[in-house]
Tab-separated table of C-alpha atoms (C1' of nucleotides) in Angstrom:
chain	number	residue	atom	x	y	z
A	219	MET	CA	-129.913	-62.644	96.321
A	220	ASN	CA	-132.745	-64.986	97.853
A	221	GLY	CA	-136.175	-63.057	98.664
A	222	SER	CA	-136.607	-65.280	101.840
A	223	GLY	CA	-134.237	-63.270	104.156
A	224	LYS	CA	-135.756	-63.344	107.692
A	225	GLU	CA	-136.912	-59.778	107.129
A	226	GLU	CA	-138.862	-60.635	103.659
A	227	ILE	CA	-140.584	-63.127	105.411
A	228	MET	CA	-141.903	-61.488	108.247
A	229	LYS	CA	-143.006	-58.879	105.933
A	230	ARG	CA	-145.013	-61.471	104.255
A	231	LEU	CA	-146.368	-62.582	107.356
A	232	LYS	CA	-147.803	-59.591	108.260
A	233	LYS	CA	-150.630	-59.855	105.623
A	234	TYR	CA	-152.078	-62.466	107.754
A	235	GLY	CA	-153.298	-60.325	110.282
A	236	MET	CA	-151.721	-62.168	113.251
A	237	THR	CA	-151.453	-61.009	116.864
A	238	ARG	CA	-148.330	-60.102	118.316
A	239	PHE	CA	-148.110	-63.431	120.030
A	240	GLN	CA	-148.365	-65.469	117.249
A	241	THR	CA	-145.808	-63.146	115.250
A	242	SER	CA	-143.291	-63.571	118.067
A	243	VAL	CA	-143.488	-67.597	118.117
A	244	LEU	CA	-143.146	-67.770	114.044
A	245	ARG	CA	-139.888	-65.180	114.278
A	246	ALA	CA	-138.456	-67.214	116.878
A	247	THR	CA	-139.062	-70.510	114.863
A	248	LEU	CA	-137.142	-68.804	111.960
A	249	ASP	CA	-134.141	-68.837	114.049
A	250	VAL	CA	-133.899	-72.613	114.315
A	251	PRO	CA	-131.091	-73.497	111.927
A	252	LYS	CA	-131.513	-76.696	109.438
A	253	GLY	CA	-130.601	-79.524	111.036
A	254	GLU	CA	-131.804	-78.454	114.534
A	255	VAL	CA	-134.853	-78.688	116.683
A	256	ARG	CA	-136.271	-76.817	119.534
A	257	THR	CA	-138.973	-77.889	121.697
A	258	TYR	CA	-142.439	-76.027	122.204
A	259	GLY	CA	-141.284	-75.159	125.498
A	260	GLN	CA	-138.049	-73.526	124.555
A	261	ILE	CA	-139.993	-71.484	121.789
A	262	ALA	CA	-142.133	-70.088	124.500
A	263	THR	CA	-139.230	-69.317	126.886
A	264	MET	CA	-137.299	-67.496	123.897
A	265	ILE	CA	-140.112	-65.058	123.294
A	266	ARG	CA	-140.505	-64.448	127.201
A	267	HIS	CA	-143.756	-66.455	127.932
A	268	PRO	CA	-141.993	-69.476	129.227
A	269	LYS	CA	-145.259	-70.696	130.686
A	270	ALA	CA	-147.310	-70.306	127.437
A	271	TYR	CA	-145.849	-73.559	125.683
A	272	ARG	CA	-149.410	-74.799	125.058
A	273	ALA	CA	-150.325	-71.518	123.117
A	274	VAL	CA	-147.079	-71.958	121.070
A	275	GLY	CA	-148.392	-75.134	119.517
A	276	THR	CA	-151.580	-73.091	118.905
A	277	ALA	CA	-150.055	-70.437	117.270
A	278	LEU	CA	-147.776	-73.012	115.037
A	279	SER	CA	-150.974	-75.039	114.092
A	280	ARG	CA	-151.820	-71.619	112.175
A	281	ASN	CA	-148.773	-71.070	110.548
A	282	PRO	CA	-149.789	-69.528	107.104
A	283	LEU	CA	-146.399	-70.566	105.676
A	284	PRO	CA	-145.245	-74.093	106.559
A	285	ILE	CA	-141.773	-74.856	105.288
A	286	ILE	CA	-140.631	-71.221	104.613
A	287	VAL	CA	-141.105	-70.786	108.732
A	288	PRO	CA	-139.593	-74.190	109.519
A	289	CYS	CA	-142.286	-75.076	112.242
A	290	HIS	CA	-141.497	-78.616	111.727
A	291	ARG	CA	-138.325	-78.216	113.475
A	292	VAL	CA	-140.543	-77.640	116.614
A	293	ILE	CA	-140.912	-80.889	118.398
A	294	ARG	CA	-142.443	-81.961	122.080
A	295	SER	CA	-140.315	-81.942	125.191
A	296	GLY	CA	-139.940	-85.511	125.396
A	297	GLY	CA	-138.486	-86.100	122.078
A	298	SER	CA	-141.276	-87.388	120.013
A	299	LEU	CA	-142.054	-85.309	117.107
A	300	GLY	CA	-145.544	-83.716	117.881
A	301	ASN	CA	-148.024	-82.950	115.172
A	302	TYR	CA	-147.876	-81.027	112.525
A	303	SER	CA	-150.967	-79.287	110.302
A	304	GLY	CA	-148.888	-78.652	107.152
A	305	LYS	CA	-149.457	-80.662	103.861
A	306	GLY	CA	-148.622	-84.103	104.443
A	307	GLY	CA	-149.137	-83.901	108.219
A	308	THR	CA	-147.191	-85.679	110.865
A	309	ARG	CA	-145.633	-88.002	108.240
A	310	LYS	CA	-144.145	-85.322	106.185
A	311	LYS	CA	-142.602	-83.656	109.415
A	312	LYS	CA	-140.679	-86.665	109.860
A	313	LEU	CA	-139.525	-87.049	106.697
A	314	LEU	CA	-138.623	-83.325	106.506
A	315	LEU	CA	-136.345	-83.711	109.839
A	316	LYS	CA	-134.768	-86.809	108.651
A	317	LYS	CA	-133.540	-85.260	105.355
A	318	GLU	CA	-132.524	-82.120	107.375
A	319	MET	CA	-130.469	-84.069	110.025
A	320	ALA	CA	-128.891	-86.084	107.479
A	321	THR	CA	-127.795	-83.081	105.396
A	322	ASP	CA	-126.398	-81.571	108.441
A	323	PHE	CA	-124.649	-84.491	109.503
A	324	VAL	CA	-122.909	-85.020	105.785
A	325	ALA	CA	-121.985	-81.338	105.801
A	326	LYS	CA	-120.186	-81.867	109.206
A	327	LEU	CA	-118.188	-84.918	108.376
A	328	LYS	CA	-116.953	-82.716	105.063
A	329	LYS	CA	-115.442	-80.083	107.699
B	89	DA	C1'	-167.387	-61.652	129.758
B	90	DG	C1'	-167.053	-66.381	130.269
B	91	DG	C1'	-166.569	-70.785	128.154
B	92	DT	C1'	-164.325	-73.825	125.065
B	93	DT	C1'	-160.308	-75.368	122.039
B	94	DG	C1'	-155.691	-77.259	121.343
B	95	DA	C1'	-149.196	-79.081	116.881
B	96	DC	C1'	-148.144	-78.745	125.305
B	97	DC	C1'	-145.856	-80.372	130.101
B	98	DA	C1'	-145.138	-83.115	134.177
B	99	DC	C1'	-146.211	-86.848	136.739
B	100	DG	C1'	-148.702	-91.050	137.965
B	101	DG	C1'	-150.796	-95.573	137.435
C	205	DG	C1'	-145.498	-97.611	126.075
C	206	DC	C1'	-150.055	-96.090	126.868
C	207	DC	C1'	-153.993	-93.591	129.003
C	208	DG	C1'	-155.809	-90.202	132.612
C	209	DT	C1'	-155.363	-85.869	135.280
C	210	DG	C1'	-154.496	-81.392	136.547
C	211	DG	C1'	-152.135	-77.019	134.884
C	212	DC	C1'	-150.974	-73.593	131.576
C	213	DC	C1'	-151.849	-69.652	128.225
C	214	DA	C1'	-153.531	-67.253	124.235
C	215	DA	C1'	-157.036	-67.421	120.610
C	216	DC	C1'	-161.573	-67.988	119.305
C	217	DC	C1'	-166.745	-67.765	119.885
DNA sequence: AGGTTGACCACGG
DNA sequence: GCCGTGGCCAACC
């Protein structure tokens, strides 16, 4: 019922004339569940470009649909948050993650 | 066609 | 914890 299924989102993304690599990165990012995070390196490995972690960051920095494509769930390998080019910048990234983690935690408590 | 750029990574010091 | 360094790769100019 929501028009934000993965396929719908991918369809919307196609209008932005992105490369195959960029598309792959965003698609992999869509698979990161709320309350979880992945590193740039993990995303790179998922799309089978294990050494392109740096390029993954570049691709995410051009994410045309922030929030919808949860690029804020991609962080650095050391555990630090990394950057965020969406509205609100790195501050917003931290808040989003904080909120999502809390929501997920409470959901698990109720089980 | 070749140099520059960047939301990275690992390792030192 | 904070720099610097070398390495890596796709996109951009």
